[in-house]
Short mmCIF file of C-alpha atoms in Angstrom, two decimals:
data_model
loop_
_atom_site.label_atom_id
_atom_site.label_comp_id
_atom_site.label_asym_id
_atom_site.label_seq_id
_atom_site.Cartn_x
_atom_site.Cartn_y
_atom_site.Cartn_z
CA MET A 1 9.05 -28.16 -11.74
CA ARG A 2 8.44 -29.11 -8.12
CA ILE A 3 5.84 -27.52 -5.82
CA ALA A 4 5.83 -28.10 -2.05
CA VAL A 5 2.87 -27.47 0.25
CA LEU A 6 4.03 -27.10 3.86
CA SER A 7 2.14 -27.37 7.15
CA GLU A 8 1.71 -24.23 9.22
CA THR A 9 3.99 -24.08 12.26
CA ASP A 10 1.69 -21.68 14.14
CA PRO A 11 -0.75 -23.84 16.14
CA ALA A 12 -3.38 -21.07 15.78
CA GLU A 13 -3.32 -21.37 11.95
CA PRO A 14 -5.65 -24.14 10.70
CA ARG A 15 -5.66 -23.13 7.01
CA VAL A 16 -3.65 -24.82 4.28
CA ALA A 17 -2.17 -23.37 1.06
CA ALA A 18 -3.42 -26.03 -1.40
CA VAL A 19 -6.47 -28.27 -1.66
CA PRO A 20 -6.99 -31.37 -3.85
CA GLU A 21 -8.73 -29.22 -6.51
CA THR A 22 -5.64 -27.00 -6.93
CA VAL A 23 -3.22 -29.96 -6.68
CA LYS A 24 -4.89 -31.38 -9.82
CA LYS A 25 -4.47 -28.01 -11.56
CA TYR A 26 -0.77 -27.85 -10.62
CA LYS A 27 -0.33 -31.36 -12.01
CA ALA A 28 -1.97 -30.21 -15.25
CA LEU A 29 0.65 -27.41 -15.45
CA GLY A 30 3.32 -30.13 -15.40
CA ALA A 31 4.36 -29.82 -11.76
CA GLU A 32 5.22 -32.53 -9.25
CA VAL A 33 3.41 -31.69 -6.02
CA THR A 34 4.60 -32.78 -2.56
CA VAL A 35 2.44 -32.13 0.49
CA GLN A 36 3.77 -32.30 4.05
CA SER A 37 1.89 -35.00 5.97
CA GLY A 38 -0.99 -33.54 8.00
CA ALA A 39 -0.86 -30.12 6.29
CA GLY A 40 -4.58 -30.13 5.52
CA LEU A 41 -5.98 -31.97 8.54
CA LYS A 42 -7.24 -28.88 10.40
CA ALA A 43 -8.94 -27.73 7.18
CA GLY A 44 -10.67 -31.08 6.76
CA VAL A 45 -8.33 -32.44 4.06
CA PRO A 46 -6.65 -35.79 4.92
CA ASP A 47 -3.41 -36.91 3.25
CA ALA A 48 -5.33 -39.55 1.27
CA ASP A 49 -7.31 -36.81 -0.54
CA TYR A 50 -4.07 -35.14 -1.67
CA GLU A 51 -2.71 -38.50 -2.83
CA ALA A 52 -5.91 -39.17 -4.79
CA ALA A 53 -5.38 -35.80 -6.52
CA GLY A 54 -1.87 -36.83 -7.59
CA ALA A 55 0.35 -35.39 -4.83
CA SER A 56 3.03 -37.30 -2.98
CA ILE A 57 3.11 -37.08 0.83
CA ALA A 58 6.34 -36.23 2.70
CA PRO A 59 6.78 -36.97 6.42
CA ASP A 60 8.12 -33.53 7.39
CA ALA A 61 8.86 -30.02 6.10
CA LYS A 62 12.47 -30.86 5.18
CA ALA A 63 11.43 -33.82 3.01
CA ALA A 64 8.52 -31.89 1.47
CA ALA A 65 10.60 -28.82 0.58
CA GLU A 66 13.63 -30.71 -0.74
CA GLY A 67 14.38 -29.49 -4.25
CA ALA A 68 11.09 -27.56 -4.48
CA ASP A 69 11.05 -24.65 -6.95
CA ILE A 70 7.87 -23.18 -5.44
CA VAL A 71 6.85 -23.45 -1.77
CA LEU A 72 3.25 -22.65 -0.83
CA LYS A 73 2.24 -21.60 2.68
CA VAL A 74 -0.47 -19.59 4.43
CA ARG A 75 1.92 -17.66 6.68
CA ARG A 76 5.53 -16.61 6.22
CA PRO A 77 8.02 -19.46 6.86
CA ALA A 78 9.43 -19.54 10.39
CA ALA A 79 13.18 -19.18 10.94
CA ASP A 80 13.60 -22.92 11.55
CA GLU A 81 11.87 -23.75 8.22
CA LEU A 82 14.18 -21.60 6.07
CA PRO A 83 17.21 -23.98 6.06
CA ALA A 84 15.01 -26.65 4.42
CA LEU A 85 14.29 -24.41 1.40
CA LYS A 86 16.65 -24.45 -1.55
CA ARG A 87 18.28 -21.17 -2.56
CA GLY A 88 16.30 -19.57 -5.37
CA ALA A 89 13.01 -21.22 -4.33
CA ILE A 90 9.93 -19.02 -4.70
CA VAL A 91 7.94 -18.91 -1.44
CA VAL A 92 4.34 -17.76 -1.85
CA ALA A 93 2.42 -16.83 1.33
CA ILE A 94 0.80 -14.05 3.35
CA MET A 95 4.09 -12.56 4.56
CA ASP A 96 2.89 -9.83 6.97
CA PRO A 97 6.08 -7.81 6.30
CA TYR A 98 5.11 -4.56 8.07
CA GLY A 99 7.07 -4.31 11.30
CA HIS A 100 8.83 -7.63 10.64
CA GLU A 101 11.97 -6.39 8.90
CA ALA A 102 14.19 -8.98 10.64
CA GLU A 103 12.04 -11.85 9.37
CA VAL A 104 12.05 -10.42 5.83
CA LYS A 105 15.86 -10.10 5.99
CA ALA A 106 16.10 -13.71 7.19
CA MET A 107 14.25 -14.83 4.04
CA ALA A 108 16.63 -12.74 1.91
CA ASP A 109 19.63 -14.28 3.70
CA ALA A 110 18.20 -17.76 3.02
CA GLY A 111 18.27 -16.90 -0.70
CA VAL A 112 14.55 -17.44 -1.32
CA SER A 113 12.31 -15.24 -3.47
CA ALA A 114 9.52 -14.29 -1.06
CA ILE A 115 6.17 -13.35 -2.60
CA ALA A 116 3.75 -11.48 -0.30
CA MET A 117 0.27 -12.24 -1.62
CA GLU A 118 -1.33 -9.45 0.44
CA LEU A 119 0.62 -6.84 -1.59
CA MET A 120 -1.16 -7.91 -4.80
CA PRO A 121 -2.22 -4.75 -6.67
CA ARG A 122 -5.95 -4.11 -6.89
CA ILE A 123 -6.23 -4.30 -10.67
CA THR A 124 -8.65 -6.29 -12.83
CA ARG A 125 -6.32 -9.14 -13.79
CA ALA A 126 -5.30 -9.67 -10.17
CA GLN A 127 -8.82 -9.85 -8.70
CA VAL A 128 -8.74 -13.65 -8.71
CA MET A 129 -5.45 -13.51 -6.72
CA ASP A 130 -6.67 -11.07 -4.05
CA VAL A 131 -6.14 -13.00 -0.81
CA LEU A 132 -7.14 -10.03 1.34
CA SER A 133 -10.58 -9.93 -0.27
CA SER A 134 -11.19 -13.68 -0.26
CA GLN A 135 -10.29 -13.97 3.42
CA ALA A 136 -11.95 -10.70 4.53
CA ASN A 137 -15.19 -11.79 2.86
CA LEU A 138 -15.31 -14.86 5.11
CA ALA A 139 -14.22 -12.86 8.16
CA GLY A 140 -17.16 -10.47 7.67
CA TYR A 141 -19.59 -13.39 7.48
CA ARG A 142 -18.11 -15.12 10.51
CA ALA A 143 -18.06 -11.90 12.58
CA VAL A 144 -21.87 -11.70 12.41
CA VAL A 145 -22.23 -15.43 13.16
CA ASP A 146 -19.90 -15.06 16.18
CA GLY A 147 -21.74 -11.91 17.31
CA ALA A 148 -25.09 -13.71 17.06
CA ALA A 149 -23.68 -16.68 19.03
CA VAL A 150 -22.52 -14.45 21.91
CA TYR A 151 -25.65 -12.23 21.83
CA GLY A 152 -28.29 -13.77 24.05
CA ARG A 153 -31.29 -12.99 21.86
CA ALA A 154 -32.72 -13.79 18.43
CA LEU A 155 -31.75 -11.61 15.46
CA PRO A 156 -34.86 -11.52 13.22
CA MET A 157 -38.21 -10.07 14.18
CA MET A 158 -40.52 -12.94 15.12
CA MET A 159 -44.29 -12.64 15.52
CA THR A 160 -45.42 -15.44 17.78
CA ALA A 161 -48.56 -16.33 19.73
CA ALA A 162 -46.65 -15.34 22.86
CA GLY A 163 -45.83 -11.89 21.48
CA THR A 164 -43.46 -10.19 19.08
CA VAL A 165 -39.67 -10.49 19.28
CA PRO A 166 -38.09 -7.25 17.96
CA ALA A 167 -35.32 -7.45 15.35
CA ALA A 168 -31.76 -6.96 16.61
CA ARG A 169 -29.94 -3.78 15.57
CA ILE A 170 -26.50 -4.34 14.06
CA PHE A 171 -24.01 -1.57 13.25
CA VAL A 172 -21.05 -2.32 10.96
CA MET A 173 -18.07 0.05 11.12
CA GLY A 174 -16.04 -0.04 7.90
CA ALA A 175 -17.70 -1.03 4.64
CA GLY A 176 -14.80 -2.69 2.84
CA VAL A 177 -14.98 -6.33 1.76
CA ALA A 178 -15.42 -7.65 5.32
CA GLY A 179 -17.90 -4.94 6.24
CA LEU A 180 -20.09 -5.43 3.17
CA GLN A 181 -20.25 -9.18 3.77
CA ALA A 182 -21.10 -8.52 7.44
CA ILE A 183 -23.94 -6.22 6.32
CA ALA A 184 -25.25 -8.80 3.84
CA THR A 185 -25.07 -11.59 6.43
CA ALA A 186 -26.76 -9.52 9.14
CA ARG A 187 -29.53 -8.61 6.67
CA ARG A 188 -30.00 -12.27 5.70
CA MET A 189 -30.30 -13.13 9.38
CA GLY A 190 -33.10 -10.59 9.77
CA ALA A 191 -31.41 -7.77 11.68
CA VAL A 192 -31.94 -4.04 11.18
CA VAL A 193 -28.54 -2.95 9.83
CA THR A 194 -26.69 0.39 9.77
CA ALA A 195 -23.10 0.99 8.64
CA THR A 196 -20.45 3.67 8.42
CA ASP A 197 -17.26 4.22 6.42
CA VAL A 198 -15.03 7.19 5.63
CA ARG A 199 -15.07 6.48 1.88
CA PRO A 200 -17.89 8.20 -0.01
CA ALA A 201 -18.17 5.30 -2.51
CA ALA A 202 -19.22 3.05 0.38
CA LYS A 203 -22.53 4.87 0.89
CA GLU A 204 -24.08 3.54 -2.30
CA GLN A 205 -22.74 0.00 -1.64
CA VAL A 206 -24.14 0.00 1.90
CA GLU A 207 -27.56 1.21 0.74
CA SER A 208 -27.63 -1.33 -2.12
CA LEU A 209 -27.49 -4.08 0.54
CA GLY A 210 -30.50 -2.64 2.35
CA ALA A 211 -28.63 -0.99 5.23
CA LYS A 212 -28.74 2.66 6.34
CA PHE A 213 -25.54 4.72 6.01
CA VAL A 214 -24.34 6.73 9.02
CA ALA A 215 -21.57 9.36 8.54
CA VAL A 216 -20.71 13.05 8.76
CA GLU A 217 -20.94 13.86 5.04
CA ASP A 218 -18.85 17.05 4.78
CA ASP A 219 -16.23 18.16 2.18
CA GLU A 220 -13.45 16.13 3.78
CA PHE A 221 -15.64 13.03 3.63
CA LYS A 222 -16.15 13.56 -0.12
CA GLN A 223 -12.36 13.23 -0.75
CA ALA A 224 -11.57 10.46 1.71
CA GLU A 225 -10.29 7.68 -0.53
CA THR A 226 -6.81 6.78 -1.80
CA ALA A 227 -6.10 5.97 -5.46
CA GLY A 228 -5.85 2.31 -4.44
CA GLY A 229 -9.39 2.32 -3.06
CA TYR A 230 -8.39 2.28 0.61
CA ALA A 231 -9.65 4.62 3.30
CA LYS A 232 -7.50 7.69 4.01
CA GLU A 233 -6.49 8.71 7.51
CA MET A 234 -8.95 11.48 8.47
CA SER A 235 -8.18 14.77 10.23
CA ALA A 236 -8.58 15.04 14.01
CA GLU A 237 -11.49 17.47 13.50
CA TYR A 238 -13.38 15.06 11.25
CA ARG A 239 -12.70 12.14 13.59
CA LYS A 240 -14.15 14.15 16.51
CA LYS A 241 -17.37 14.96 14.60
CA GLN A 242 -17.71 11.38 13.39
CA ALA A 243 -17.02 10.00 16.90
CA GLU A 244 -19.84 12.14 18.36
CA LEU A 245 -22.29 10.87 15.74
CA VAL A 246 -21.16 7.26 16.17
CA ALA A 247 -21.23 7.44 20.00
CA SER A 248 -24.91 8.39 20.05
CA HIS A 249 -25.66 5.69 17.46
CA ILE A 250 -23.70 2.88 19.17
CA ALA A 251 -25.60 3.37 22.43
CA LYS A 252 -28.77 2.10 20.71
CA GLN A 253 -27.19 -0.97 19.01
CA ASP A 254 -27.33 -4.65 19.99
CA ILE A 255 -24.30 -5.84 17.99
CA VAL A 256 -21.44 -3.72 16.61
CA VAL A 257 -18.93 -5.18 14.13
CA THR A 258 -15.69 -3.21 13.54
CA THR A 259 -13.56 -3.95 10.45
CA ALA A 260 -11.23 -0.94 10.03
CA LEU A 261 -7.64 -1.72 9.03
CA ILE A 262 -5.06 0.54 7.36
CA PRO A 263 -2.23 -1.46 5.67
CA GLY A 264 1.01 -1.28 7.66
CA ARG A 265 -0.42 0.75 10.54
CA PRO A 266 -1.98 -0.07 13.92
CA ALA A 267 -5.77 -0.38 13.69
CA PRO A 268 -7.56 2.95 14.30
CA LYS A 269 -9.45 3.15 17.61
CA LEU A 270 -13.10 3.61 16.66
CA VAL A 271 -14.92 2.62 19.84
CA THR A 272 -13.75 4.17 23.12
CA ALA A 273 -14.33 2.80 26.62
CA ASP A 274 -16.95 5.55 27.12
CA MET A 275 -18.88 4.34 24.05
CA VAL A 276 -18.74 0.77 25.34
CA ALA A 277 -19.98 1.96 28.75
CA ALA A 278 -22.97 3.67 27.06
CA MET A 279 -24.13 0.40 25.46
CA ARG A 280 -26.90 -1.70 26.98
CA PRO A 281 -26.09 -4.80 29.07
CA GLY A 282 -26.11 -7.90 26.85
CA SER A 283 -24.96 -6.05 23.72
CA VAL A 284 -21.94 -7.32 21.80
CA LEU A 285 -18.94 -5.82 19.97
CA VAL A 286 -17.03 -7.98 17.46
CA ASP A 287 -13.57 -6.57 16.60
CA LEU A 288 -12.06 -7.91 13.36
CA ALA A 289 -8.93 -5.76 13.73
CA VAL A 290 -7.69 -7.30 16.99
CA GLU A 291 -4.46 -8.63 15.41
CA ARG A 292 -3.41 -5.01 14.69
CA GLY A 293 -4.36 -3.74 18.14
CA GLY A 294 -8.11 -3.59 17.64
CA ASN A 295 -10.72 -0.93 16.87
CA VAL A 296 -12.40 -1.32 20.27
CA GLU A 297 -10.83 -0.12 23.51
CA GLY A 298 -10.50 -3.07 25.89
CA VAL A 299 -10.48 -5.84 23.27
CA LYS A 300 -8.18 -8.81 23.95
CA ALA A 301 -6.91 -11.27 21.34
CA ASP A 302 -8.71 -14.62 21.39
CA GLU A 303 -10.93 -13.63 24.31
CA VAL A 304 -14.52 -12.58 24.92
CA VAL A 305 -14.19 -9.77 27.46
CA GLU A 306 -17.27 -8.89 29.54
CA THR A 307 -17.28 -5.30 30.82
CA GLU A 308 -18.66 -4.08 34.15
CA ASN A 309 -21.87 -2.98 32.45
CA GLY A 310 -22.41 -6.43 30.87
CA VAL A 311 -21.21 -5.67 27.30
CA LYS A 312 -19.25 -8.45 25.61
CA ILE A 313 -16.23 -7.59 23.41
CA VAL A 314 -15.34 -10.46 21.05
CA GLY A 315 -11.71 -10.44 19.88
CA TYR A 316 -11.08 -13.67 18.00
CA ALA A 317 -7.80 -13.59 16.08
CA ASN A 318 -7.54 -15.16 12.61
CA VAL A 319 -11.29 -15.12 11.98
CA PRO A 320 -10.96 -16.63 8.45
CA GLY A 321 -9.25 -19.57 10.17
CA ARG A 322 -12.52 -20.18 12.06
CA LEU A 323 -13.86 -21.35 8.68
CA ALA A 324 -10.69 -23.26 7.80
CA ALA A 325 -12.13 -25.49 5.07
CA THR A 326 -13.80 -22.67 3.13
CA SER A 327 -11.02 -20.13 3.62
CA SER A 328 -8.36 -22.68 2.57
CA SER A 329 -10.32 -23.49 -0.58
CA LEU A 330 -10.50 -19.80 -1.62
CA TYR A 331 -6.90 -19.06 -0.57
CA ALA A 332 -5.64 -22.07 -2.53
CA ARG A 333 -7.41 -20.79 -5.65
CA ASN A 334 -5.88 -17.32 -5.15
CA LEU A 335 -2.42 -18.93 -5.02
CA TYR A 336 -3.02 -21.13 -8.07
CA ALA A 337 -4.16 -18.11 -10.12
CA PHE A 338 -0.86 -16.38 -9.31
CA VAL A 339 1.45 -19.40 -9.71
CA GLU A 340 -0.11 -20.11 -13.11
CA THR A 341 1.33 -16.77 -14.34
CA LEU A 342 4.86 -17.95 -13.42
CA VAL A 343 4.71 -21.04 -15.66
CA ASP A 344 5.43 -21.50 -19.36
CA LYS A 345 2.46 -23.73 -20.25
CA ALA A 346 3.93 -25.02 -23.51
CA ALA A 347 7.29 -26.05 -22.03
CA LYS A 348 5.72 -26.92 -18.62
CA THR A 349 8.57 -25.17 -16.85
CA LEU A 350 8.95 -22.26 -14.45
CA ALA A 351 9.39 -19.01 -16.40
CA VAL A 352 9.07 -16.08 -13.99
CA LYS A 353 8.77 -12.67 -15.61
CA TRP A 354 10.43 -10.60 -12.89
CA ASP A 355 9.34 -7.34 -14.53
CA ASP A 356 5.64 -8.36 -14.54
CA GLU A 357 3.63 -5.79 -12.52
CA LEU A 358 2.20 -8.53 -10.26
CA VAL A 359 5.64 -9.98 -9.43
CA LYS A 360 7.19 -6.53 -8.91
CA ALA A 361 4.39 -5.49 -6.55
CA THR A 362 4.58 -8.64 -4.40
CA CYS A 363 8.25 -9.75 -4.46
CA LEU A 364 9.92 -8.94 -1.13
CA THR A 365 13.26 -10.74 -1.48
CA ARG A 366 15.34 -12.12 -4.37
CA ASP A 367 18.94 -13.22 -4.92
CA GLY A 368 19.86 -12.70 -1.26
CA ALA A 369 18.54 -9.14 -1.01
CA VAL A 370 15.36 -7.34 0.09
CA VAL A 371 14.12 -5.94 -3.24
CA HIS A 372 10.73 -4.43 -2.41
CA PRO A 373 11.18 -0.63 -2.13
CA ASN A 374 8.85 -0.38 0.89
CA PHE A 375 10.88 -2.84 2.96
CA GLN A 376 14.48 -2.21 1.96
CA PRO A 377 16.73 -1.42 4.95
CA LYS A 378 17.11 2.32 5.47
CA ALA A 379 20.55 3.63 4.49
CA ALA A 380 22.64 4.76 7.45
#
């Protein structure tokens, strides 16, 4: 059983799919592990650390992937990487399949079994494999740190001989995993925190972290959650009422963090240009949804935009990658927890149960075809 860990071809992706801790665990499962030279450098892991954990180092992707049964990556393999993978290899990564049908088909044509970790079902046994949660948690933390760095004032209230510094007011929009961590981080840093979400269950979670909940709590709000625990798309009428409430609230805030994402759809626009214009000069918006178009009107990927009225809109892409060492460590553990389920521990061989609910939910391509029902080509 051979496992290959490849470098990321996207220069904006500093994370890596395995760390020395998980390499040791793969070795204990009976696997030979080959790591592409330099794969972990941006995440603070030199080749020597992988070698010390028992991995062999290959000079390039072709040498690393040669004969590998399982290939681990952070992002979906690029077209020029696919020829290096053997037919039948299992590729485990964050595949971002929505809107990338051609890339998914290319993986099918290459004969690999592509596993999209972000499609992992939200069930108890898969919690340890939930890459969306592990990475969103860090993104929420980093969003507040980035907001505080761009904001030109202190966050906590300080009583000094020279006078009192008031606490900053931080508003978090979306109280999922990223939002809750943003709330907790902002509270730890001493800010006065408010938050909003369209899911009723979020109110209790927000308040348990010491923040105040802001939402139009009508009948539609009380039924605004899918069976999978995600936010539902709300009616135009509800969105209008909520927008009016939020607009008056945003105008008084120092830092606003937006985290709203709906799987497979463009990010909902939560903050309009008029809302931004109503904010005080020096206030900051941090948009965690910029890779899907953004929640804030006027946000630009990988830029800090300053508006005419002196408001800064922070739009860093790949926020978990801004904490590459920590996010790689958690992501690598997510991957190990999943790969472990594909191995017969007694025989120390690969034994994939293709009808397992985790494999069925995440497998995009197999045996030269796109097998996931959500991504199969539409019949003519």
